[in-house]
Every structure is written in C-alpha cells, then in structure tokens.
XYZ file of C-alpha atoms in Angstrom:
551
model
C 26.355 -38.202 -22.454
C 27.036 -34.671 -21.326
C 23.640 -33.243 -22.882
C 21.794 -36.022 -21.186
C 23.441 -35.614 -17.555
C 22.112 -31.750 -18.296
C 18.792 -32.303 -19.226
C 18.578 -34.882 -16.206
C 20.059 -32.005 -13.992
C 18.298 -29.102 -15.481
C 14.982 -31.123 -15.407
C 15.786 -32.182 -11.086
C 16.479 -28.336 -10.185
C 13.227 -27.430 -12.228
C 11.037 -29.713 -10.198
C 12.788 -28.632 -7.425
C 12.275 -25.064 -8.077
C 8.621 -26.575 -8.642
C 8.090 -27.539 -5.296
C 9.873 -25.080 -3.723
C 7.250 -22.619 -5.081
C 4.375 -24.583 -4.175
C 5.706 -24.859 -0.470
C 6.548 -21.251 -0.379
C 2.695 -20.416 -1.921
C 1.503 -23.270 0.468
C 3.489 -21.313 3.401
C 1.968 -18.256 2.088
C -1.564 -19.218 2.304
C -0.898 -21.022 5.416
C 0.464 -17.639 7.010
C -2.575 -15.921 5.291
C -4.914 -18.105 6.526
C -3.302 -18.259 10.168
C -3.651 -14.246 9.816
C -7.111 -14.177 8.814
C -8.137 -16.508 11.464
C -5.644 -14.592 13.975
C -7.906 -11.206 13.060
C -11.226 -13.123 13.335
C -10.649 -14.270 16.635
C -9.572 -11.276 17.620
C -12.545 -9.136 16.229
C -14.489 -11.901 18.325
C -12.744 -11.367 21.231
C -13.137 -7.798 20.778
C -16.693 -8.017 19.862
C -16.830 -9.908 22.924
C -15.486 -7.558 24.834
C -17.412 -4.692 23.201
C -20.602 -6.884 24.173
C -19.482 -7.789 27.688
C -18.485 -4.655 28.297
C -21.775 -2.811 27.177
C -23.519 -5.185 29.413
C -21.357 -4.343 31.961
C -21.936 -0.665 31.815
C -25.508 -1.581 31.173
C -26.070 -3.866 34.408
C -23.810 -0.966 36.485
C -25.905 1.908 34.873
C -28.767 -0.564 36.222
C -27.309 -1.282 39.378
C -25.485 2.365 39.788
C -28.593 3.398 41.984
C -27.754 1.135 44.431
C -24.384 1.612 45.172
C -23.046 3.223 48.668
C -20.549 5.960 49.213
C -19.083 3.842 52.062
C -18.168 0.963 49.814
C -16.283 3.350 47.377
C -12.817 2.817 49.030
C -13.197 -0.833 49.355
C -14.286 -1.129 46.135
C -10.992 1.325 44.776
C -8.980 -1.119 47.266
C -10.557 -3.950 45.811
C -9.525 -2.368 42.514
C -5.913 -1.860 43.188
C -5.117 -5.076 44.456
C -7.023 -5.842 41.117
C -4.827 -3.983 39.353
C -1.601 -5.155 40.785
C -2.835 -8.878 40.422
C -3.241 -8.133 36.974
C 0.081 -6.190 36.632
C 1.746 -9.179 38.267
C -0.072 -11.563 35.895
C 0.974 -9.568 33.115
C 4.599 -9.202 33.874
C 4.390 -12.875 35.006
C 3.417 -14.077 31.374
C 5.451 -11.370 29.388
C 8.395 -13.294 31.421
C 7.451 -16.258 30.454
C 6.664 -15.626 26.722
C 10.074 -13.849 27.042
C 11.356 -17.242 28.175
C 9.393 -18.962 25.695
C 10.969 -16.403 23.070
C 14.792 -16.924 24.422
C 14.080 -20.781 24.135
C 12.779 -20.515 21.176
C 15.424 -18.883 19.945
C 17.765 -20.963 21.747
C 16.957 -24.034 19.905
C 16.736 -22.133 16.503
C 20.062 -21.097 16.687
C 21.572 -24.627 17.632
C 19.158 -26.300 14.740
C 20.450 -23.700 12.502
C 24.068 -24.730 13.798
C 23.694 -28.318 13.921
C 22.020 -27.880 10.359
C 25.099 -25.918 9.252
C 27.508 -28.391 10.733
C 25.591 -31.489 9.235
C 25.732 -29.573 5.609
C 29.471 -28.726 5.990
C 29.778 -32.497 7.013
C 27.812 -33.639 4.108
C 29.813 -30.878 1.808
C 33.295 -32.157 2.917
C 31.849 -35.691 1.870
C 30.984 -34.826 -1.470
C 34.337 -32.983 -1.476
C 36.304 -36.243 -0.328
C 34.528 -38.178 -2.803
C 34.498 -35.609 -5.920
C 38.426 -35.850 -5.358
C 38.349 -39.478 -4.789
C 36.726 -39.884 -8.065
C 39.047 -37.099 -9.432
C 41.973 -39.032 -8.721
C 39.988 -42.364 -9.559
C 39.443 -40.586 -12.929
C 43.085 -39.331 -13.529
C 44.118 -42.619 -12.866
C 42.078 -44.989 -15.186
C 43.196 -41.798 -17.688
C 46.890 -42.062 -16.705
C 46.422 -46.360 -17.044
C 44.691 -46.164 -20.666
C 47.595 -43.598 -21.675
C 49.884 -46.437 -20.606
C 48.464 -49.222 -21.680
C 47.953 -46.690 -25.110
C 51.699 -46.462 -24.826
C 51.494 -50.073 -24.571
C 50.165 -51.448 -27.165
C 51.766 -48.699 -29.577
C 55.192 -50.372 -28.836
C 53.579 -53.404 -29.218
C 52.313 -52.533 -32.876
C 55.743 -50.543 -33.321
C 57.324 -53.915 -32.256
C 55.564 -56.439 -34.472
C 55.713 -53.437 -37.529
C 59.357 -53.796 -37.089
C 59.270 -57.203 -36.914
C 57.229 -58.146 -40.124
C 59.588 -55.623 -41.932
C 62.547 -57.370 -40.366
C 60.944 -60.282 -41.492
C 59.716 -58.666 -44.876
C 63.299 -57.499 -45.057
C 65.192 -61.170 -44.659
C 62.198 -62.547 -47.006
C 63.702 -60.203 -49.529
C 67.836 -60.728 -48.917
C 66.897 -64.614 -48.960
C 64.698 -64.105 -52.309
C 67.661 -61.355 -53.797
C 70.367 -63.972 -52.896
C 68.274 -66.864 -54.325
C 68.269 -64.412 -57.338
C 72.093 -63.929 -57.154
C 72.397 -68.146 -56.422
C 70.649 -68.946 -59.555
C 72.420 -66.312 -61.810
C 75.421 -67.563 -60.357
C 74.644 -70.489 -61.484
C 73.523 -69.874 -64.385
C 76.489 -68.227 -65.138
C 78.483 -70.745 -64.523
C 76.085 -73.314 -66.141
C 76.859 -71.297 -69.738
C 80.439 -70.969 -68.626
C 80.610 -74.569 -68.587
C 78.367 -75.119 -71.473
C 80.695 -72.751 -73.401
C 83.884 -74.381 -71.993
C 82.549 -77.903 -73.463
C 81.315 -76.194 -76.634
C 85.250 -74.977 -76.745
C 86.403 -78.435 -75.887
C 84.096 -79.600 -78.814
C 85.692 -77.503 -81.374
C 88.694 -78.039 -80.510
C 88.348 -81.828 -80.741
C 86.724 -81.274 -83.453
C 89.145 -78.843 -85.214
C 91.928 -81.660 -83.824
C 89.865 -84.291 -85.735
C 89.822 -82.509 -88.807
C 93.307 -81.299 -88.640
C 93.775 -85.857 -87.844
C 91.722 -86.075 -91.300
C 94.017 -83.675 -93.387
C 96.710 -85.814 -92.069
C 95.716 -89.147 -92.845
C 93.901 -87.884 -95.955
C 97.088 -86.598 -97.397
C 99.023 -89.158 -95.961
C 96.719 -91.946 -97.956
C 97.347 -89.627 -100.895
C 101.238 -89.705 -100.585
C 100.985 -93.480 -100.161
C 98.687 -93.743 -103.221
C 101.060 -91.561 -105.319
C 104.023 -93.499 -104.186
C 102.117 -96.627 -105.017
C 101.180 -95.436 -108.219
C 104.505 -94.224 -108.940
C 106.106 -97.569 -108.106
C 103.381 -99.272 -110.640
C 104.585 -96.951 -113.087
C 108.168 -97.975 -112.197
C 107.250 -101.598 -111.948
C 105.565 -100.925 -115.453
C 108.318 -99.196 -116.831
C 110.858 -102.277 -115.438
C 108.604 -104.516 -117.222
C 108.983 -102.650 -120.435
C 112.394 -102.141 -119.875
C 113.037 -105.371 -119.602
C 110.914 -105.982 -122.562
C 113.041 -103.773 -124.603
C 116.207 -105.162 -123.254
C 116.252 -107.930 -125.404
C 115.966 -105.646 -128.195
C 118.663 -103.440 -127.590
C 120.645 -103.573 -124.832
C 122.166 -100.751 -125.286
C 119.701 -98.518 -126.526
C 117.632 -99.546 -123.998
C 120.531 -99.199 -121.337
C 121.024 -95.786 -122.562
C 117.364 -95.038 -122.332
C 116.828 -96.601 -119.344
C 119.795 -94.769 -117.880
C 118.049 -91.115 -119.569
C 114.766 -92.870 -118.109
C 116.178 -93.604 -114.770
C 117.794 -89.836 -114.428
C 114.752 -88.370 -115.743
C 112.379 -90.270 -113.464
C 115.010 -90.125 -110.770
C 115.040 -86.271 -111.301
C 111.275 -86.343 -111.738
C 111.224 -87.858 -108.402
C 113.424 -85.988 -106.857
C 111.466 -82.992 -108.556
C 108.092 -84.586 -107.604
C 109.179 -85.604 -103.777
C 110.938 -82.417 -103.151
C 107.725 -80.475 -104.698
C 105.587 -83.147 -102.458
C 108.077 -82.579 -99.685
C 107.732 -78.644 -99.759
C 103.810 -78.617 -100.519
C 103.075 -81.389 -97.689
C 105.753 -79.541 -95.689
C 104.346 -76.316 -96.492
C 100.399 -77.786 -95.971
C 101.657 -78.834 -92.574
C 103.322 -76.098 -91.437
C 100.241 -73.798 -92.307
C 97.989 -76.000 -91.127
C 99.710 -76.138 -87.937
C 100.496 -72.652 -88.298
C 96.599 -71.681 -88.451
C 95.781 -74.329 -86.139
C 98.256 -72.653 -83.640
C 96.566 -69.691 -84.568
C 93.018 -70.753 -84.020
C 94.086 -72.476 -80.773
C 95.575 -69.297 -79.466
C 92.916 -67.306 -80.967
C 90.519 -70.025 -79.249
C 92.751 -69.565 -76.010
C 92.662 -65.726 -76.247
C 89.280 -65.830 -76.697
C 88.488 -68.185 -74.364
C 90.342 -66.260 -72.070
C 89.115 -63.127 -73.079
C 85.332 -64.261 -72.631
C 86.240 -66.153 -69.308
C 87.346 -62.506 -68.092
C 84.377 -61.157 -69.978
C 82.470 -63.464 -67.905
C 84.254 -63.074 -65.060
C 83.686 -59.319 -65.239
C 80.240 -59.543 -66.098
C 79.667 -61.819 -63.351
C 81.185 -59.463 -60.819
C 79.612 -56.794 -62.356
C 75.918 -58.846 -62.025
C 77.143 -59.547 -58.650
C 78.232 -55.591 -57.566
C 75.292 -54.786 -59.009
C 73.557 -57.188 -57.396
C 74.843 -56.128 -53.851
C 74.362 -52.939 -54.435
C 71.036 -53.160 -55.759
C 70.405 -55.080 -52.532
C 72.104 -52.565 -50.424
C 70.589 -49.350 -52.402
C 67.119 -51.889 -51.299
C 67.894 -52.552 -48.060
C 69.253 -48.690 -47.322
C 65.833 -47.802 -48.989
C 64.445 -50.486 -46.730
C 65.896 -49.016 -43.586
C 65.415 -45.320 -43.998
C 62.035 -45.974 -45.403
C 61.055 -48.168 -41.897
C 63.124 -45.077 -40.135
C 61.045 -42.691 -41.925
C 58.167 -44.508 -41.065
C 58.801 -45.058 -37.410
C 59.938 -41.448 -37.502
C 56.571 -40.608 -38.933
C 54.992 -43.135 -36.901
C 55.779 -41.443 -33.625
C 55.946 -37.678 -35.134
C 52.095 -38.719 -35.587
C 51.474 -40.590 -32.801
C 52.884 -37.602 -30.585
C 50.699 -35.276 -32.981
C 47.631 -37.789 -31.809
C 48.300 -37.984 -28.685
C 48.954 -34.202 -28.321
C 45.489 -33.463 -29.925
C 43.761 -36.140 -28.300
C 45.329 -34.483 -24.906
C 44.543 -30.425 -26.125
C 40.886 -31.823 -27.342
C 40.515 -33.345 -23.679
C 42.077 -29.902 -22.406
C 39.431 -27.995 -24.454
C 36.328 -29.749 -23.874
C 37.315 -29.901 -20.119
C 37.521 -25.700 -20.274
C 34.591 -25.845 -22.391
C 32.404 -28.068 -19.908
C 34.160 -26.038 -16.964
C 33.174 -22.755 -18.734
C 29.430 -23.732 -19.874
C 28.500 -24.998 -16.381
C 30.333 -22.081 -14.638
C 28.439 -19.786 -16.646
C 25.159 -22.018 -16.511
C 25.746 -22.197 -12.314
C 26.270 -18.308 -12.297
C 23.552 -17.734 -14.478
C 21.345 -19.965 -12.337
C 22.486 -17.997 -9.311
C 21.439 -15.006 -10.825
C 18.668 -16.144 -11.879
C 17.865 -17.629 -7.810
C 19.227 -14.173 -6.366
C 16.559 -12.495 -8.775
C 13.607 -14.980 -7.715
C 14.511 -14.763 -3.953
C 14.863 -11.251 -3.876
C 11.560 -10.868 -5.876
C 10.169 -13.362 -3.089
C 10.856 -11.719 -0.466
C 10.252 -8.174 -1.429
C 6.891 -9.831 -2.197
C 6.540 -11.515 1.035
C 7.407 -8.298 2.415
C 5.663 -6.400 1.387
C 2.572 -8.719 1.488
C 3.382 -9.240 5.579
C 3.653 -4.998 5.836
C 0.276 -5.111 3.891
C -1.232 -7.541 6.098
C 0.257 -5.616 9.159
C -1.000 -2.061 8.096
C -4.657 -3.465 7.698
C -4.568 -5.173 10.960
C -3.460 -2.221 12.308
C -5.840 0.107 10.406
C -8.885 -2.582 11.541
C -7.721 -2.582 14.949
C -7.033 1.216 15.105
C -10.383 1.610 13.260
C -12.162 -1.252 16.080
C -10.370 0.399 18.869
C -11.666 4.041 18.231
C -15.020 2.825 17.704
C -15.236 1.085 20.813
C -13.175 4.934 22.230
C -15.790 6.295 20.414
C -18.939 4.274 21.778
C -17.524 4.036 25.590
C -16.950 7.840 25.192
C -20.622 8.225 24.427
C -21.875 5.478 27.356
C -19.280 7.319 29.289
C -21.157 10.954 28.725
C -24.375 9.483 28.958
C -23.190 7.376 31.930
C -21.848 11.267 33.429
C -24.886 12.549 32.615
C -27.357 10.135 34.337
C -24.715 10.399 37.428
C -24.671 13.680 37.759
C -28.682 13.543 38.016
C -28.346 10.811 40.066
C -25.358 11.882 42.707
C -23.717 15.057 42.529
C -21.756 14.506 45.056
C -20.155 11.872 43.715
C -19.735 12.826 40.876
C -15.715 13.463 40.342
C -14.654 10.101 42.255
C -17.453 7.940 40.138
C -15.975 9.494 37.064
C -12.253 9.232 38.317
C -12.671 5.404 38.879
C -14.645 4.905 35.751
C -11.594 6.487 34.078
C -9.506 5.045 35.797
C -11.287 1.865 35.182
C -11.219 2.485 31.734
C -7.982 3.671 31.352
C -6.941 0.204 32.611
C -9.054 -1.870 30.716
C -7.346 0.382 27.390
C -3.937 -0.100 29.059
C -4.894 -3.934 29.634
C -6.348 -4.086 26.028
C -3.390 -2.257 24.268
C -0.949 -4.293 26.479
C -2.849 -7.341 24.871
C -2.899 -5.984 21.765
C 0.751 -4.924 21.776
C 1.845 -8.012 22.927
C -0.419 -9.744 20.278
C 0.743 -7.914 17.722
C 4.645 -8.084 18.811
C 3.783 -12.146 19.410
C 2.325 -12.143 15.826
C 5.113 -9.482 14.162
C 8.331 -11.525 15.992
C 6.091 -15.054 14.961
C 6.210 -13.621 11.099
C 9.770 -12.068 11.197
C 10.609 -15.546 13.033
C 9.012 -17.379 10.484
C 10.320 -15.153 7.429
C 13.767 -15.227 8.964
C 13.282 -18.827 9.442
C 12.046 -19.509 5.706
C 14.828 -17.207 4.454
C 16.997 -19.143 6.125
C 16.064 -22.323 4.476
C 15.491 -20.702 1.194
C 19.130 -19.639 1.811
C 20.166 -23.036 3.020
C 18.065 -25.205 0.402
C 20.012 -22.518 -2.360
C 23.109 -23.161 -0.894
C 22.404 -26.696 -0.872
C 21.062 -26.947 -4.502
C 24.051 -24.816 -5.731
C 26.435 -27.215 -4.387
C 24.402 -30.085 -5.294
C 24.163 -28.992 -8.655
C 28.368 -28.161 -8.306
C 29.168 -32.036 -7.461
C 26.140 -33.360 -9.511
C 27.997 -31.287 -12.581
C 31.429 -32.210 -11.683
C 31.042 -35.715 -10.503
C 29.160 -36.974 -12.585
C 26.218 -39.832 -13.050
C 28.042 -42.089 -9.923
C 27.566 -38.962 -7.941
C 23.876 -38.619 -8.940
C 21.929 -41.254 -7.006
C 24.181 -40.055 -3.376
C 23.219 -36.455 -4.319
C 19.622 -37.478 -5.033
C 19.158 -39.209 -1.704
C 21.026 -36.040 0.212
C 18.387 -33.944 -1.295
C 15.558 -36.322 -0.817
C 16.781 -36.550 3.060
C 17.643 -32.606 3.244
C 14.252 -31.951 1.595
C 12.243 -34.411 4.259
C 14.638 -32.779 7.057
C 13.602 -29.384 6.155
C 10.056 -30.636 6.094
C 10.152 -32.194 9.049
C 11.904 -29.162 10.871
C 9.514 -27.055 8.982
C 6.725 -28.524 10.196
C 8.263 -28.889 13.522
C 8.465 -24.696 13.677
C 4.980 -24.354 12.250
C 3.813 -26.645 14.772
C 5.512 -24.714 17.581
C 4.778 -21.326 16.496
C 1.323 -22.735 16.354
C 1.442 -23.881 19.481
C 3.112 -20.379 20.790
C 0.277 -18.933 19.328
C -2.229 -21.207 20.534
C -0.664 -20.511 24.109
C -0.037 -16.914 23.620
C -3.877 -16.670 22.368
C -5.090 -18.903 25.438
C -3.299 -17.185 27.887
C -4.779 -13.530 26.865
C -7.710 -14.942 26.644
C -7.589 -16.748 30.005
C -6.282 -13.461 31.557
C -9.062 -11.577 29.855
C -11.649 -13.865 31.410
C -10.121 -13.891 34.842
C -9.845 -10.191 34.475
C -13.514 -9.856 32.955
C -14.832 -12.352 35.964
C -12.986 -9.864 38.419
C -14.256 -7.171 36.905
C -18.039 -8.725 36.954
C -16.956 -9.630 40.292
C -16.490 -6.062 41.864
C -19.119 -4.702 39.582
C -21.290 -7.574 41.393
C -19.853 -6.418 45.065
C -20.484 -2.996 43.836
C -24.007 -3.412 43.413
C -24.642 -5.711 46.371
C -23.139 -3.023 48.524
C-alpha cells in the first residue's frame, strides 16, 4: 500500500513539475514575445520619429527662407512655455506611473499577505487534521491492542477451561479406574472368601464322611462280632449237651479269650478311632488355622495390595495432575512469555517500519528539495540571465538606433549650418542655439522616454520575475508541504490535498493572469501615454515649426 501511495505521489508532483515547466516556458515566451513586440514598436516609433523628424527638418530647411528675425523671441517664448508644458506633462505622468507603481505594489504586497495568511490557514488545517487522524490512528491502534488483549484472555480463558475440563475428564476416568479395581478387588476377595467357605464345607463334609464312614465300620464290626458271638452261643450251646463241663471250661477259656480279644480289639479300636480322630481333628485344626492364617494373611495381602493399587493410584493421579498443572503453568507461562515476545516484535516491527517510512520519505522530501533548489536556481540564473541578455541587446539596438539618428541629425544639422550660414549670417549663432537647444530637448524628451521605458519595462520584468519567484517559491512551499501531509496522512488526506492544489493552482492562475493582465495594461498605458505625449509634443512641435514659417 505504501509503494502505491508513492508511485501515486511521485507520479502527482511529476505532472506537477510538468506543468509548472510548461507555464514557466509559456511565461517565458510570453515575456519574449511581449519584448519583441515592446522593441518593434519602439523601432516604429523611432522610425517614426526619425521620419517625422527628417520631414520636419526638411519642410523647415524648406520653409527656413521665410522665417523673420522679429518672430525669433516669440517663437523661443513659444518654445519655453513648450518646454515647461512638456516638463509639467512629464513630471505629471512620472507621478502618476509612480502612483501607479506604489499601487501596484500596494496590492502585491497585501495579495502576497493575504496569500500567505490563506496558506498558513490552509497549513494549520492540514496540521489540525494530520493530528486528528494521528490521534484517530493511535486510537483504533490502542483499541485493536485491547481488544488483542481481549480476546487473548478470552483464548487463555477457554484454554484453561478445556484443560480444567480435560483435567476433571481425567480424575472422573482415573477414579472410574480406581472404582472398578476396587471393585474388582473386592469382587475376587469375595470370590476367594466363598471359594474358602467352599473348602471348608467341603473339608467339614469330608471330615462328616470319615466320621460316619468309620462309624458304619465300628457298627459293622460290632455287628459282625456279635454274629460271631451269637454263632459261637449257638455252638456253645450245641456243645453243651455234650459236655457240660468241657464245654463250660471252654466256654469260660472262650469267653476270657474273646472277652480279652475284645477288650484287646475295642481298646485297639478305641486308641486307633481315638487316635484317627484326634489327628483328624488335629490336621483339620491345622488346616483351619492354616486356612485362617492364610486367609488372613491374603486378606492383608489384599488389603495391602489394594492400598498399595490405591497409593499408587493417587499418586499416579497426583504425579498426573501435578504434571497436569505445571504443564498448563508452563504453558500459560509460555503462552504469555510468547505472547509478550509477539506483541513486543509486532510493536518494534511497527517502531521500525515507522523510522523506516519516516527516514525514506525524509530523505526522499530532502532529496526532492534539493533536487527543486537545483532546478529553481538553474531557472532563474537562466531567466536571468536570458532577461540581462534581452536587456543588453535592447540597449545595444537602442544605443546603436539612437547614435544613428545622433549621427544623421548631426549631418542634417551641419548641412542645415551650412545652408544657414549662406543663407543668414547674422543669424547664425541664435538659429543654431535654438536648433540645439531644440534638439537637445527632443534627446532629453527621447531619453526621458526611453529611460522611463526602459525603467517601466526593467521594474515590469523584475516585478514580474520577483512576482514568478514568488510563486515558484510559494507553489514549492506549497508542494513540499503538500507532499509532507500527502506522505504522512495518508490516502484520506489525498483527495483534500488534491483539491487544495487544484484550487491553489487555479488561484495562482487566476492571480497570474490577473498580474499579466495588469502589467499589460501598465504597459499598454505606459506605451499610450508616451506615445500620446510624443504626438502632442510632435503636433506642437509641427505647430511652431508651422508659426515659424508663416511668420
């Protein structure tokens, strides 16, 4: 955007550097022109002069013969009162072209004033509004940096929220996590709890078996035993009949030994079932405290493994939410270590390209001053130098006119002498005094003219050159502070500076045209009124040369 706003500027000063040198060259062959037409009316009016005055001489050398001593004085009297009409005429109009002058430069110097007061008006406006739009400028900078600020609390906020909320997802997930092991812990806790209960119901079943098994086997050795007995009755009884005795004696041998064998076999069945028992209780004791111990023993290992699982567990989720926290501290740290870093850069790249831009078009508005000073001295050495030209060959052409007409009036003048002194002798000296003195008028009258002409046309230029300087100055005044608020304001700035050069421009037409129009009308006057004077002078002159050669 910057590149463009240059071109666009560097492309408006170069067409106005355009046209400023084709009003200066149109100036210049204006003045040229006005010159050249200034010197050919004056050669006219000096060939007119040279003509009218030869015929003059002419018609008096003509008419000389007829002239009459007596009317000498009037004619001298006529002559003077000539002469101080014309002096009076002459210091009448060097008055007023005085005036005219003073006037002149009257109303120069309060144009140039109000033209200086309407630019330092129209300066302090684009001052008031190059700081309005300054401030206008700092502002919408100062409201983005805020509403920057802004919306990086804003993302800051909702970062910390989702991680908050990214952080509770996680404690609800990790104590799900712990919930289930929990229960799952306590699921195979009770599963091993009922598998304990199982064995030892079953162990209680078997031990239930043992006893009714060996209790069935008592009863079926005591019912054998009594079948033997019962058998052995029966025999006995068989035998009894036999011999009573013998069999009494057996019997009672019988009866011992199967008492004894009893005895032997209950007290051996006594001790072994007592002995079975005991161990089994004994080992069932065992086993149950075993069971117990171990039951025990795993319940703690459980217990311990569970609050193990569980301290690990709450430090895992403290080491994770610790981690969790200093990471989102580290982050936010980060977060606004950068976002200072960003916003420090961001502000020392604004910083930079602002002393950049300020430097470039500082060096781009001093080189195009330099480059202005250059052309305007150039300018107007040229234009000076061109006017002292034009000056020194007006000069040389009217110093070169004026000695030829010295030098042909010198020779009518000697011939003039020569055919008076053939013609009166006598009058001789006061013919040739008021010829001289005639002609020493008419030179004084013609250089007068001349001089004033020439002071008319010098003060004209130098009021024109001053004037044109002036502008020059002004319009490079004007354009350097145009380009100054077109550069620093920006493209808002560019249509109001557009239209103050477009109405300065047209201005300094206008008032340019308005000073050509009255120097041409100066000149115009000037040039009427020496030529007016000349013809009222040349009809007085014709006038007494008539009444000269009536009388």
């Amino acid at each position: 955007m910057s590149s463009v706003n240059d071109s666009t500027s560097q492309n408006d000063t170069n067409k106005i550097r355009e046209e400023y040198r084709k009003r200066e060259n149109d100036l210049r062959s204006k003045h040229t022109k006005q010159l050249r037409q200034i010197t050919d009316a004056h050669m006219k009016e000096i060939e007119q002069i040279k003509s009218s005055h030869g015929e003059q001489m002419g018609q008096y050398r003509q008419k000389m013969n007829a002239t009459l001593t007596e009317r000498d004085q009037q004619h001298q009297e006529a002559i003077q009162e000539l002469r101080q009409v014309q002096q009076r005429r002459l210091e009448n109009l060097n008055q007023a072209t005085q005036q005219k002058i003073q006037e002149q430069r009257n109303f120069t110097q309060s144009e140039k004033k109000r033209i200086q007061e309407a630019n330092e008006n129209r300066f302090e406006a684009l001052s008031e509004n190059y700081s309005k739009n300054m401030s206008e400028t700092n502002e919408d900078f100062f409201n983005k940096l805020k509403d920057m600020r802004v919306q990086q609390k804003e993302a800051i906020d909702g970062q910390r929220d989702q991680l908050l909320d990214k952080h509770d997802k996680e404690v609800g997930r990790m104590r799900e996590e712990r919930d289930l092991t929990v229960k799952e812990m306590k699921r195979n806790y009770d599963d091993y709890r009922h598998q304990a209960e199982g064995r030892m119901k079953a162990q209680d079943g078997r031990h239930s078996r043992d006893m009714k098994r060996m209790a069935d086997s008592n009863v079926a050795s005591v019912t054998r035993e009594r079948e033997a007995r019962k058998q052995h009755e029966r025999i006995l009884r068989d035998g009894f009949k036999d011999n009573l005795e013998t069999t009494k004696a057996d019997f009672q041998k019988e009866v011992d030994r199967e008492r004894r064998a009893r005895e032997r076999i209950g007290a051996d069945f006594q001790g072994t079932v007592q002995t079975r028992i005991d161990n089994d209780i004994r080992r069932l004791q065992e086993t149950i405290s075993s069971l117990k111990e171990k039951s025990v023993r795993d319940q703690l290992e459980t217990d311990r493994k569970a609050d193990v699982r569980i301290n690990n567990t709450i430090r895992a989720y403290q080491r994770r939410l610790d981690l969790l926290v200093d990471e989102r501290d580290k982050m936010l740290r980060d977060f606004k270590v950068q976002n200072g870093k960003d916003i420090y850069t961001v502000q020392e790249r604004a910083n930079d390209q602002m002393k950049e831009t300020a430097r470039f078009y500082r060096q781009k508005m001093e080189t195009e001053n330099v480059k202005n000073r250059d052309n305007f001295l150039t300018i107007t050495n040229d234009l000076k130098q061109r006017n002292e030209f034009t000056v020194d060959q007006a000069d040389q052409r009217i110093a070169t006119i004026r000695d030829d007409s010295l030098a042909k009036e010198k020779r009518l003048q000697q011939n003039y002498e020569k055919t008076l002194e053939n013609i009166q002798d006598n009058n001789v000296k006061e013919r040739n005094e008021l010829r001289s003195t005639m002609l020493d008028e008419k030179e004084k009258a013609l250089r007068v003219l001349r001089m004033k002409m020439r002071e008319n046309d010098a003060a004209s230029g130098r009021r024109l050159s001053s004037v044109i300087s002036e502008f020059k100055k002004q319009i490079a005044e004007l354009n350097d502070q145009l380009m100054r608020v077109k550069r620093q304001s920006g493209a808002r700035e560019k249509q109001i500076v557009e239209s103050l050069k477009k109405e300065q421009t047209a201005h300094l037409e206008a008032q340019k045209i308005q000073y050509e129009q009255r120097l041409a009308r100066l000149r115009t006057d000037n040039d009427n009124k020496a030529q007016a004077s000349e013809r009222r002078h040349q009809e007085q002159m014709n006038n007494v040369l008539g009444a000269v050669r009536k009388t």
